[in-house]
Coordinates of C-alpha atoms and ligand atoms in Angstrom, one line a residue:
M1 CA -19.7 -0.8 -33.7
R2 CA -22.2 -2.0 -36.1
S3 CA -24.5 -5.4 -34.9
S4 CA -23.1 -7.8 -36.9
N5 CA -19.3 -7.0 -35.9
S6 CA -18.0 -10.4 -35.3
L7 CA -17.1 -11.9 -31.8
S8 CA -13.9 -11.9 -32.5
K9 CA -13.6 -8.1 -33.0
I10 CA -15.3 -7.2 -29.6
K11 CA -13.5 -10.1 -27.6
A12 CA -10.2 -8.3 -29.4
E13 CA -11.6 -4.7 -28.1
N14 CA -12.9 -5.8 -24.6
A15 CA -9.0 -6.8 -24.4
K16 CA -8.1 -3.6 -24.5
I17 CA -9.7 -2.7 -21.6
S18 CA -7.5 -1.2 -19.0
F19 CA -8.6 1.0 -16.1
S20 CA -6.2 3.5 -13.9
Y21 CA -8.4 2.5 -10.5
I22 CA -9.6 -1.0 -9.0
P23 CA -13.2 -0.8 -10.3
V24 CA -15.5 -1.4 -8.2
A25 CA -18.7 -3.8 -10.0
V26 CA -21.6 -5.3 -8.4
F27 CA -23.5 -8.2 -10.3
V28 CA -26.9 -9.0 -9.0
G29 CA -27.7 -12.2 -10.2
G30 CA -23.9 -12.9 -11.3
T31 CA -24.5 -16.5 -10.1
S32 CA -25.7 -17.5 -13.2
G33 CA -26.4 -16.8 -16.7
I34 CA -26.0 -13.7 -18.6
G35 CA -24.9 -11.9 -15.2
R36 CA -22.5 -14.4 -14.5
G37 CA -21.4 -14.5 -18.7
I38 CA -20.9 -10.4 -17.7
A39 CA -19.5 -10.9 -14.4
E40 CA -16.7 -13.6 -15.9
A41 CA -15.7 -11.3 -18.9
F42 CA -14.8 -8.3 -17.0
A43 CA -13.0 -10.4 -14.3
R44 CA -11.1 -12.1 -17.5
H45 CA -10.9 -8.6 -18.6
T46 CA -9.8 -7.2 -15.4
K47 CA -7.6 -9.6 -14.7
G48 CA -8.9 -10.2 -11.7
N49 CA -7.7 -6.5 -10.6
A50 CA -10.8 -5.3 -9.7
H51 CA -13.7 -5.0 -6.6
I52 CA -16.1 -7.6 -7.8
I53 CA -19.2 -8.0 -5.7
I54 CA -21.6 -10.8 -6.9
V55 CA -25.5 -11.1 -5.3
G56 CA -27.5 -14.2 -5.2
R57 CA -29.2 -16.7 -3.5
N58 CA -26.9 -19.6 -4.3
R59 CA -23.9 -19.2 -2.5
A60 CA -22.3 -22.1 -4.1
A61 CA -23.1 -21.2 -7.6
A62 CA -21.1 -18.1 -6.4
E63 CA -18.1 -19.8 -4.5
S64 CA -17.2 -21.5 -7.9
I65 CA -17.4 -19.0 -10.3
I66 CA -14.8 -16.3 -8.3
A67 CA -12.3 -19.1 -7.4
S68 CA -12.5 -19.5 -11.6
F69 CA -11.8 -15.5 -11.7
P70 CA -8.0 -14.7 -12.6
Q71 CA -6.3 -14.4 -9.0
P72 CA -5.5 -10.2 -8.7
T73 CA -1.7 -9.2 -8.6
S74 CA -3.2 -5.7 -7.0
P75 CA -3.5 -6.1 -3.5
T76 CA -6.3 -3.8 -3.0
A77 CA -8.2 -5.8 -5.4
K78 CA -11.1 -8.1 -3.8
H79 CA -14.1 -11.2 -5.0
E80 CA -16.7 -11.5 -3.1
F81 CA -20.4 -12.9 -2.4
I82 CA -23.4 -11.2 -0.5
E83 CA -26.4 -13.7 -0.1
C84 CA -29.4 -11.9 -0.8
D85 CA -33.1 -12.5 -1.9
V86 CA -33.5 -9.2 -3.9
S87 CA -37.0 -10.0 -4.4
L88 CA -38.1 -8.3 -1.0
L89 CA -37.5 -4.5 -0.9
K90 CA -36.1 -5.2 2.7
N91 CA -33.9 -7.3 1.6
V92 CA -32.1 -4.8 -1.7
R93 CA -32.1 -2.1 1.5
Q94 CA -30.0 -4.3 3.6
V95 CA -27.9 -5.6 0.9
T96 CA -27.4 -1.9 -0.4
S97 CA -26.4 -0.7 2.9
E98 CA -24.1 -2.9 3.2
I99 CA -22.2 -2.3 0.3
L100 CA -22.4 1.7 1.1
N101 CA -20.3 0.8 4.3
K102 CA -18.2 -0.9 2.3
H103 CA -17.2 1.2 0.1
A104 CA -17.6 5.0 -1.1
K105 CA -17.2 4.3 -5.1
L106 CA -19.3 2.0 -7.4
N107 CA -18.1 2.1 -10.7
F108 CA -20.6 -0.9 -12.2
L109 CA -23.8 -2.1 -11.0
V110 CA -25.2 -4.8 -13.6
L111 CA -28.2 -5.7 -12.5
S112 CA -29.7 -9.2 -14.1
A113 CA -31.4 -11.0 -11.3
G114 CA -35.0 -12.8 -12.8
A115 CA -37.0 -15.7 -13.0
L116 CA -39.6 -16.8 -15.3
D117 CA -43.7 -17.8 -14.2
H118 CA -46.8 -16.3 -15.7
N119 CA -48.7 -16.9 -12.3
R120 CA -48.9 -13.2 -10.5
T121 CA -51.4 -14.1 -7.9
R122 CA -48.8 -15.4 -5.1
L123 CA -47.8 -12.0 -4.1
T124 CA -44.3 -11.3 -2.2
E125 CA -44.3 -9.8 1.4
D126 CA -44.7 -6.2 -0.5
G127 CA -47.6 -6.9 -2.1
I128 CA -46.0 -7.7 -5.5
D129 CA -45.7 -10.8 -7.7
P130 CA -41.7 -12.0 -7.8
V131 CA -41.3 -11.5 -11.5
T132 CA -42.2 -8.0 -11.2
A133 CA -40.4 -7.6 -8.4
L134 CA -37.1 -8.8 -9.9
S135 CA -37.7 -7.4 -12.8
Y136 CA -38.0 -3.6 -12.2
H137 CA -38.5 -2.9 -7.8
S138 CA -35.6 -4.7 -7.3
R139 CA -33.9 -3.3 -9.6
W140 CA -35.0 0.6 -9.7
K141 CA -34.0 0.5 -5.2
L142 CA -30.8 -1.0 -6.0
I143 CA -30.0 1.7 -8.5
Y144 CA -31.5 4.5 -6.7
D145 CA -29.8 3.2 -3.0
L146 CA -26.5 3.2 -4.9
A147 CA -26.3 6.3 -7.1
P148 CA -24.7 8.3 -4.4
A149 CA -22.1 5.9 -4.9
L150 CA -21.8 5.5 -8.3
E151 CA -22.0 9.7 -8.4
K152 CA -18.8 9.9 -6.2
A153 CA -17.0 7.7 -8.9
R154 CA -17.6 10.0 -11.2
N155 CA -16.9 13.1 -9.6
D156 CA -13.9 11.2 -8.9
N157 CA -13.4 11.1 -13.0
E158 CA -14.3 7.5 -13.3
D159 CA -16.3 5.3 -14.9
A160 CA -20.1 5.6 -13.1
K161 CA -22.4 2.4 -15.4
V162 CA -25.5 0.6 -14.5
L163 CA -26.7 -1.9 -16.9
S164 CA -30.2 -4.0 -16.6
V165 CA -30.5 -7.1 -18.6
L166 CA -33.9 -7.3 -19.5
S167 CA -35.9 -6.9 -23.2
A168 CA -34.7 -3.5 -24.6
G169 CA -36.6 -3.1 -27.8
N170 CA -38.9 -5.5 -27.1
G171 CA -41.9 -3.5 -25.2
G172 CA -45.0 -1.7 -25.7
K173 CA -47.3 0.8 -24.5
I174 CA -48.1 1.3 -20.8
D175 CA -51.6 1.8 -18.8
L176 CA -50.2 4.8 -16.7
S177 CA -54.2 4.1 -14.9
D178 CA -52.6 0.4 -14.3
L179 CA -48.8 0.8 -13.0
E180 CA -49.1 -2.0 -10.8
L181 CA -50.0 -4.1 -13.8
K182 CA -52.9 -5.5 -12.0
K183 CA -55.1 -5.7 -14.9
A184 CA -53.0 -6.2 -17.9
S185 CA -53.0 -8.9 -19.8
L186 CA -50.7 -11.7 -20.0
M187 CA -48.8 -9.7 -22.9
T188 CA -49.2 -6.1 -21.4
W189 CA -47.8 -7.2 -18.2
I190 CA -44.4 -9.1 -20.2
Q191 CA -44.3 -5.6 -22.2
S192 CA -44.9 -3.5 -19.5
L193 CA -42.2 -4.9 -17.8
M194 CA -39.6 -4.5 -20.8
T195 CA -40.6 -0.3 -22.0
Y196 CA -40.5 0.0 -17.4
N197 CA -37.0 -0.7 -17.8
D198 CA -36.5 1.5 -20.4
I199 CA -38.2 4.7 -19.0
M200 CA -36.7 3.8 -15.5
M201 CA -33.2 4.3 -17.3
D202 CA -35.0 7.2 -18.8
G203 CA -35.7 8.2 -15.2
F204 CA -32.1 7.9 -13.3
A205 CA -30.3 9.9 -16.5
L206 CA -32.7 13.1 -15.9
H207 CA -31.9 12.6 -11.5
Y208 CA -28.3 11.4 -12.1
P209 CA -27.0 12.7 -15.4
S210 CA -23.5 12.3 -14.9
I211 CA -24.6 8.4 -14.8
S212 CA -24.4 6.3 -18.1
F213 CA -27.7 3.8 -17.0
I214 CA -28.3 1.3 -20.4
H215 CA -30.6 -0.8 -20.4
S216 CA -30.3 -3.6 -22.9
F217 CA -31.7 -7.4 -24.5
P218 CA -29.1 -10.1 -24.2
G219 CA -30.2 -11.9 -27.6
A220 CA -31.6 -15.7 -26.9
V221 CA -29.5 -17.1 -24.5
R222 CA -28.8 -20.7 -23.2
T223 CA -29.1 -20.4 -19.3
P224 CA -30.8 -22.0 -16.6
L225 CA -34.0 -19.5 -16.5
G226 CA -37.4 -21.5 -16.0
L227 CA -35.9 -24.9 -15.4
N228 CA -36.9 -24.7 -11.5
S229 CA -39.8 -22.1 -12.8
A230 CA -43.7 -23.2 -10.5
S231 CA -44.8 -23.3 -14.0
L232 CA -44.8 -26.0 -16.2
W233 CA -45.2 -24.4 -19.3
M234 CA -42.3 -22.4 -19.0
R235 CA -40.6 -25.2 -17.5
T236 CA -41.3 -27.4 -20.9
W237 CA -40.4 -24.6 -22.6
A238 CA -36.4 -24.0 -20.6
F239 CA -35.3 -27.7 -20.7
L240 CA -36.2 -27.8 -24.9
V241 CA -34.0 -24.9 -25.5
N242 CA -31.8 -26.4 -22.7
Y243 CA -31.1 -30.2 -23.5
T244 CA -32.7 -30.5 -26.8
P245 CA -30.7 -29.5 -30.7
L246 CA -32.9 -26.3 -29.7
S247 CA -30.4 -25.2 -27.6
Y248 CA -27.8 -24.7 -30.3
L249 CA -29.4 -21.9 -32.0
L250 CA -28.7 -19.9 -28.7
M251 CA -25.5 -17.8 -27.7
T252 CA -23.9 -19.0 -24.8
P253 CA -23.6 -17.1 -21.9
E254 CA -19.7 -16.5 -22.1
N255 CA -20.3 -14.8 -25.5
C256 CA -23.3 -12.9 -24.2
G257 CA -21.2 -11.8 -21.7
E258 CA -18.4 -10.2 -23.9
Y259 CA -20.7 -8.5 -25.8
Q260 CA -22.8 -6.8 -22.8
L261 CA -19.4 -6.3 -21.8
Y262 CA -18.8 -4.5 -24.7
G263 CA -22.0 -2.6 -25.0
I264 CA -20.7 -1.3 -21.2
H265 CA -17.3 -0.3 -22.1
Y266 CA -17.4 1.3 -25.4
T267 CA -21.2 1.7 -26.4
A268 CA -22.2 3.5 -23.9
S269 CA -19.5 5.7 -24.6
T270 CA -21.3 9.0 -22.5
P271 CA -23.4 10.0 -19.6
G272 CA -27.6 9.4 -19.8
A273 CA -29.8 6.6 -21.1
W274 CA -29.0 4.3 -23.7
R275 CA -30.5 0.9 -25.3
I276 CA -28.5 -2.2 -26.1
G277 CA -28.9 -4.6 -27.9
K278 CA -28.0 -8.5 -28.0
H279 CA -24.1 -7.8 -29.9
G280 CA -23.7 -4.9 -27.6
N281 CA -24.8 -2.5 -30.2
D282 CA -27.2 1.0 -30.0
I283 CA -30.4 0.5 -30.7
E284 CA -32.1 3.8 -29.8
K285 CA -35.4 4.3 -30.2
Q286 CA -36.1 0.7 -32.1
G287 CA -39.3 -0.5 -30.0
Y288 CA -39.4 2.0 -27.6
H289 CA -42.8 3.5 -25.9
G290 CA -42.0 5.7 -23.3
D291 CA -42.3 9.5 -23.1
D292 CA -41.6 11.9 -19.9
T293 CA -45.5 11.9 -19.2
S294 CA -44.9 7.7 -18.8
R295 CA -41.2 8.2 -17.1
D296 CA -42.8 11.1 -14.4
A297 CA -45.6 8.9 -13.5
L298 CA -43.6 6.0 -13.0
W299 CA -40.7 7.5 -10.9
K300 CA -43.3 8.8 -8.5
H301 CA -45.3 5.5 -8.3
T302 CA -42.0 3.9 -7.5
M303 CA -40.7 6.4 -5.9
E304 CA -44.6 5.3 -3.5
V305 CA -43.9 1.7 -3.7
T306 CA -40.4 1.3 -2.8
D307 CA -40.4 4.3 -0.1
S308 CA -37.5 5.9 -0.8
K309 CA -36.9 9.4 0.2
Ligands
NAP401 N1 -31.7 -16.4 -21.1 C1 -32.1 -15.3 -22.2 O1 -32.3 -16.0 -23.3 C2 -33.0 -14.7 -22.0 C3 -33.1 -13.0 -23.4 C4 -34.0 -12.0 -22.7 C5 -34.1 -11.9 -21.5 N2 -33.1 -12.3 -20.1 C6 -34.0 -12.1 -18.7 O2 -32.0 -11.7 -18.3 C7 -32.2 -12.1 -17.2 C8 -31.2 -13.8 -16.9 O3 -31.7 -13.9 -17.3 P1 -30.4 -16.1 -17.2 O4 -31.0 -16.4 -18.4 O5 -29.4 -15.0 -16.8 O6 -31.3 -16.5 -16.3 P2 -30.8 -17.8 -15.2 O7 -29.4 -17.9 -15.6 O8 -31.8 -18.5 -14.9 O9 -30.6 -16.4 -14.1 C9 -30.6 -15.6 -12.6 C10 -30.1 -15.0 -11.9 O10 -31.2 -14.6 -10.7 C11 -31.0 -14.8 -9.4 N3 -31.9 -14.4 -8.9 C12 -33.4 -15.2 -9.0 N4 -34.3 -14.9 -8.1 C13 -33.3 -14.1 -7.4 C14 -33.7 -13.4 -6.2 N5 -34.9 -13.5 -5.6 N6 -32.8 -12.9 -5.3 C15 -31.5 -13.0 -5.5 N7 -31.0 -13.5 -7.0 C16 -32.4 -14.1 -7.5 C17 -30.5 -15.8 -10.0 O11 -29.4 -16.9 -8.7 P3 -29.4 -17.2 -7.3 O12 -30.3 -18.8 -8.0 O13 -28.1 -17.5 -6.8 O14 -30.6 -16.8 -7.1 C18 -29.4 -16.3 -11.1 O15 -27.9 -15.0 -10.9 C19 -33.9 -11.8 -16.5 O16 -34.4 -11.0 -16.2 C20 -34.2 -12.6 -17.7 O17 -35.6 -12.4 -18.0 C21 -32.6 -13.8 -20.4

């Protein structure tokens, strides 16, 4: 479907989504903004008949989102929250073990936890700044740890799809001698994280060929992102896009959720690495700066940084 297709058509297509099984879907970052929009669209179109797990820090937000989901008619469907600060790798290990202990199979993993800050000197105990950790390392580790459950779903002929919401199509060249991004300028750092998400998905598609891995650009979406940033500049920007007439230029999280769900369900129709745009459309290799060498170098580097075996 082309990017010009209307929202009403997208919604009508999403309304046809149905599963012959109760899907298990994890939304890391589902307590707000884009992740919330996708989780709500998923709950709406499955009529609540899904096992939905929201992961984040804000319990009150999660409880209110879950309370708004349609009540399931299936006794095996369940909607739950797992509280976790995923900027720390030890917490990611904990949350993935908790999910794997409860679920042998996972059908959808949606990753949208993120923050806005340009100060890269404040590091987590893993030695990584929180924005980099949230945009890349924690996402990589969540996928890596949960991949066996996604593979199990696929082996049983069910969907197995991963979506990372960041900025497909807007990345830049990466520096293989600075994969930790310690020397990168502000713009190189931002664009590298976007390319990291592209080649992260390429790497996973290579290692887990039965699963669909999608990196998306959601468009400019009206969310609280940046309102609590440590950076005054980011807070000012977030205030302007949320509370002035500028906000009308932005997409709502609800509409973004519909487009992204369309992209997951219909556009990424086969296993492999996908890149989708703000209307859930396939953007193919537009603005792509990866190659096999950088994919493999980043994979090896990330295995080491995340202490993955
Ligand atoms: N909005 C846009 O226009 C736009 C455009 C392009 C790309 N993006 C990207 O899309 C992603 C989602 O952004 P958004 O606009 O939806 O932002 P948002 O409304 O602020 O949502 C961010 C989500 O991340 C979660 N989160 C943040 N820090 C966390 C942590 N340490 N541990 C666990 N969860 C954490 C938050 O949950 P808790 O508060 O519950 O922890 C929240 O659910 C970000 O990566 C952003 O860069 C956004």
